Coordinates of C-alpha atoms in Angstrom, one line a residue:
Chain A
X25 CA -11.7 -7.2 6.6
X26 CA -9.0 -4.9 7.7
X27 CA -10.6 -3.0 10.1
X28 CA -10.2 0.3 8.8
X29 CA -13.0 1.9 7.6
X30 CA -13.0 4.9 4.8
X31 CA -16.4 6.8 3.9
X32 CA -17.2 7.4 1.1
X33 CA -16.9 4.5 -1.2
X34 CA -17.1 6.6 -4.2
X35 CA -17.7 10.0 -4.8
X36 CA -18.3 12.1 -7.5
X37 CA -18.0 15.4 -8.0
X38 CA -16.9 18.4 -10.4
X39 CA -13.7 20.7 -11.4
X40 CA -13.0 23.3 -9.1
X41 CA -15.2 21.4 -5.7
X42 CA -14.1 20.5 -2.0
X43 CA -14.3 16.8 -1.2
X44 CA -14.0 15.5 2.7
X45 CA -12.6 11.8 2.8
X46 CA -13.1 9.9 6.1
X47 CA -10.8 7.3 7.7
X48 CA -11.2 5.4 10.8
X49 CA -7.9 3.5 11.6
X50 CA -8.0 -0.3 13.1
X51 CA -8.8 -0.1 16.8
X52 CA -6.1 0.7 18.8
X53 CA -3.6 1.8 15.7
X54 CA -2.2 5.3 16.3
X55 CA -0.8 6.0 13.2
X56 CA -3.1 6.6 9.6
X57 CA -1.3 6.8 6.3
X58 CA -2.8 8.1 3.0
X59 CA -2.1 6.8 -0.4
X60 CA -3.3 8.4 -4.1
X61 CA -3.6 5.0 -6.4
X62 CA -3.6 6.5 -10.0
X63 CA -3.4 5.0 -13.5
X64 CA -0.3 7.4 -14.3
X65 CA 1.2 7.3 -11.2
X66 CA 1.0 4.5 -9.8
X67 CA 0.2 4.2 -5.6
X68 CA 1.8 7.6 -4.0
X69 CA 2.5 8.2 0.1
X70 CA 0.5 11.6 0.4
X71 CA 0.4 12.0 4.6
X72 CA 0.8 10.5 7.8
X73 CA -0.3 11.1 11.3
X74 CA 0.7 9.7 14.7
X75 CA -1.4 10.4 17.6
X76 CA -2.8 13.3 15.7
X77 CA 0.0 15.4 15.2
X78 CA 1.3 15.3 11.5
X79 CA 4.6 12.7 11.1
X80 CA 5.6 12.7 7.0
X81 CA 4.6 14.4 4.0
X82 CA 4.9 12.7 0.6
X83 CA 3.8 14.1 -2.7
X84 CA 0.9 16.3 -1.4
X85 CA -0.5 18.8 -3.7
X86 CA -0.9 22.3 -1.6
X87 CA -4.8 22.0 -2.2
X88 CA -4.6 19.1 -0.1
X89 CA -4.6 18.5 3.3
X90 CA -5.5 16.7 6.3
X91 CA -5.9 16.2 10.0
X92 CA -5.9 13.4 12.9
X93 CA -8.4 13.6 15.3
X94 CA -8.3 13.3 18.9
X95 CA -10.9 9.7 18.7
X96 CA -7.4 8.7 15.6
X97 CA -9.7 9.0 13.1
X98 CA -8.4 11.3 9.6
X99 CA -9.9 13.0 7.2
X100 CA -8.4 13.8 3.9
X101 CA -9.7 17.0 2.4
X102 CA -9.2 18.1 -1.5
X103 CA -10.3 21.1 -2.8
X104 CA -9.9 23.0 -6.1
X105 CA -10.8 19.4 -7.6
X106 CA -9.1 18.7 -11.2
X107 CA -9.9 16.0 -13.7
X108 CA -6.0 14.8 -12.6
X109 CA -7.2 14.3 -9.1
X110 CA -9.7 11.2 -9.6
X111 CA -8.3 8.6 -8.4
X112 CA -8.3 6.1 -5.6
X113 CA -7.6 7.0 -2.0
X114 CA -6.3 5.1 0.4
X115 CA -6.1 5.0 4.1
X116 CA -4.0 2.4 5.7
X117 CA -3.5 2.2 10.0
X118 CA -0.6 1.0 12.2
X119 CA 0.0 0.7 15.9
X120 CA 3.9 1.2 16.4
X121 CA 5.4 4.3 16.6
X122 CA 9.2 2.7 15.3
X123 CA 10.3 -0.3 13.9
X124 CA 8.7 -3.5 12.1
X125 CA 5.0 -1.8 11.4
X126 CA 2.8 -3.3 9.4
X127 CA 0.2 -1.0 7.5
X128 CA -3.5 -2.5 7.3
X129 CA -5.5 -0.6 4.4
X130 CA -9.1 0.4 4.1
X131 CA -11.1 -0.3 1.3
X132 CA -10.7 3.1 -0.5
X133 CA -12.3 6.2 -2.0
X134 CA -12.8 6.3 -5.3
X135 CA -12.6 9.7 -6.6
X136 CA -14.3 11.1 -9.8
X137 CA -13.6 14.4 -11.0
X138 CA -15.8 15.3 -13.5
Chain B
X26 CA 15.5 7.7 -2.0
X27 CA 14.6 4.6 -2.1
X28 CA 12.5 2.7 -5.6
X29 CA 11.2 -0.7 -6.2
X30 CA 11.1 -2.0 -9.4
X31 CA 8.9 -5.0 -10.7
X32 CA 9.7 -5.7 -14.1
X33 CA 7.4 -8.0 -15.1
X34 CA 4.1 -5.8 -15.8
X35 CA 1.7 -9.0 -16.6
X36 CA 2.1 -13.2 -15.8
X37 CA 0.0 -15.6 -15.9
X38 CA -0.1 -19.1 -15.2
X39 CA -2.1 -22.3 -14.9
X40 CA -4.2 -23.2 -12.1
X41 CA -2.1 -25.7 -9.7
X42 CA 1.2 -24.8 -11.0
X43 CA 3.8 -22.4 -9.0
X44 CA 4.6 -18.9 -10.4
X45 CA 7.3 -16.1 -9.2
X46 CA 6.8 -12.7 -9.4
X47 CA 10.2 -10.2 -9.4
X48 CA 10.8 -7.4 -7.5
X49 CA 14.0 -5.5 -6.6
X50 CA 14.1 -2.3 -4.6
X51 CA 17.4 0.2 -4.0
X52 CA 18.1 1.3 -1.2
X53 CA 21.2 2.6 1.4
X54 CA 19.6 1.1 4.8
X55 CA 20.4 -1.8 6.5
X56 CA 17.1 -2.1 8.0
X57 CA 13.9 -2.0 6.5
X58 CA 11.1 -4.2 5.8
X59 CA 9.7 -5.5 2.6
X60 CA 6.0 -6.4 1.9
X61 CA 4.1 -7.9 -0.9
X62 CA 0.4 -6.3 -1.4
X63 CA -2.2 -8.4 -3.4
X64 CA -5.0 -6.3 -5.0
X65 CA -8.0 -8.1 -6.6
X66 CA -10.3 -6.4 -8.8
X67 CA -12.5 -5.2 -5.6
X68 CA -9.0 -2.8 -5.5
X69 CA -8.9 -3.6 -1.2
X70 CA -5.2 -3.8 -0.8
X71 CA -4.5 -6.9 0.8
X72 CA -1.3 -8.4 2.7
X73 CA 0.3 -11.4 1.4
X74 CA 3.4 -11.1 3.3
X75 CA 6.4 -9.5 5.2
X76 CA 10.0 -9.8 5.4
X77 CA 12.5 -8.2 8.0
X78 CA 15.7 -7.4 6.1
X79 CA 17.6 -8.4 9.7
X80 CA 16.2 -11.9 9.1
X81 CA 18.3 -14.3 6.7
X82 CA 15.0 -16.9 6.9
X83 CA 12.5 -16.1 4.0
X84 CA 9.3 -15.4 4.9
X85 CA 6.4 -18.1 4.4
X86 CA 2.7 -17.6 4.7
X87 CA 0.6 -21.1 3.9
X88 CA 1.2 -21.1 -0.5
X89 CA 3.1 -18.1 -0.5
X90 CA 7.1 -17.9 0.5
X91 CA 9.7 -15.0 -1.0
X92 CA 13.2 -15.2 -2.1
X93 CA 15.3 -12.7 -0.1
X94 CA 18.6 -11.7 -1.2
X95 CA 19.4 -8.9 0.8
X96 CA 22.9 -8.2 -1.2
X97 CA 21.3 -8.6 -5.0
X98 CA 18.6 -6.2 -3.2
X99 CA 16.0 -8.8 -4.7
X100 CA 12.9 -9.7 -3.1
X101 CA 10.9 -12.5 -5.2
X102 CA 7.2 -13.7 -4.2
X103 CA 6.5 -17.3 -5.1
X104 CA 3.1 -18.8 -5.3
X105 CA 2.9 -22.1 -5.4
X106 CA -0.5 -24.8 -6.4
X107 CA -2.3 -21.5 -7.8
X108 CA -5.8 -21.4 -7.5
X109 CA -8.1 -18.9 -9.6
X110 CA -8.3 -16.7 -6.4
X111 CA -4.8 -15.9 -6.6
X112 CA -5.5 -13.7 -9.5
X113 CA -5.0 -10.0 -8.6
X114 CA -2.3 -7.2 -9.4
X115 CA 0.5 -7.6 -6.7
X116 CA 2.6 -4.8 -5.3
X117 CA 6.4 -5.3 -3.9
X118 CA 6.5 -2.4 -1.1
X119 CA 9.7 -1.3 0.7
X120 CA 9.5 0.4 4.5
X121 CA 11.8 2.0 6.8
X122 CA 9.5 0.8 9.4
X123 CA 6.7 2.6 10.8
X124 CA 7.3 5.3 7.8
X125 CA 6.0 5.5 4.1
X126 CA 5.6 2.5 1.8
X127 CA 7.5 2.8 -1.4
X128 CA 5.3 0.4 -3.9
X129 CA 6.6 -0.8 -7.4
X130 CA 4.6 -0.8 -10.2
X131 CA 2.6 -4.0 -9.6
X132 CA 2.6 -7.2 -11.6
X133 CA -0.8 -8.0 -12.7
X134 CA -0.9 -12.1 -12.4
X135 CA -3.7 -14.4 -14.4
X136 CA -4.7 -17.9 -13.6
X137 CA -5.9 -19.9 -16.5
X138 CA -8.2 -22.8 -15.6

């Protein structure tokens, strides 16, 4: 067990809907990091947040989006849902702002577009 | 921007017996920080083990050790006396350090009994 948690486990839902994905990162870790995990393309960076305020952006469609929390936990929300979009998504958690920092991950969302 | 490459898509090996899984990664930096992933089929992604590119001593983690060769840009995971939990896909990632992992393709390994 990493110690990140991510709710839901799996969701489904159809074309066109607004999804919420919750992550809470390790205790202690201040940054959370979002991956997409895809047959086609493979395990993509999407976002990542430091002490709430948004650090990086990776390959994150504009439907996308997401926010840090004051209590460091992030929430990943999709909408205009696609059949392209189901896949599985990642959270992973850090605790240093620079430097060697290892990312822990949760166990995923896994994503069904229907 | 920075890739990693693993060019072995599938390996498999027998149980007990050691197996090395290929990575290599291109980059510009000096420093960064290599990792190798491990994701069984419950899909948690799991850390095998990290490598700081200042270090010249390769990282070891119980069975596990890599091959670091920081001027071939090669970063090699070896497993050695197999056992049948060993069997997951394994990602090579590359990090600037507290910034994005950049994953190859993965390298899905079996262990036959």
């Amino acid at each position: 067990d990493s110690g990140v948690t991510q709710t839901p486990k799996h969701l489904i839902t159809a074309t066109g809907q607004r999804v919420t994905l919750r992550c809470s990162p390790r205790s202690g870790d201040l940054s959370v990091y979002w991956y997409q995990q895809s047959l086609d393309q493979g395990l993509q960076f999407l976002i990542q947040y430091y002490n709430g305020e948004e650090r990086a952006k990776g390959n994150i469609l504009e439907r996308f989006s997401a926010q840090q929390f004051p209590d460091l936990h992030s929430e990943l929300n999709l909408s205009s849902l696609e059949l392209g979009d189901s896949a599985l998504y990642f959270c992973a958690s850090s605790s240093q702002p620079a430097g060697e920092d290892t990312q822990y991950f949760g166990p995923g969302t896994r994503l069904t577009v229907l | 921007a920075q890739t990693v490459t693993q060019s072995q898509p599938e390996m498999s090996v027998q149980e007990a017996e050691t197996v090395t899984l290929s990575c290599t990664y291109d980059t510009s930096e000096s420093d960064y920080y290599l990792f190798w992933y491990k994701q069984p089929p419950s899909r948690q992604m799991i850390l095998v083990i990290r490598q700081e590119a200042y270090k010249q001593q390769n990282a070891t983690e119980n069975r596990f050790s890599v091959n670091f060769q920081k001027a071939a840009k090669s970063f090699s995971l070896k497993i050695s006396d197999s056992q049948l939990g060993d069997a997951a896909m394994y990602f090579c990632a590359y990090s600037r350090g507290a910034q994005k992992l950049v994953f190859g393709q993965g390298t899905r390994l079996t262990i036959n009994p």
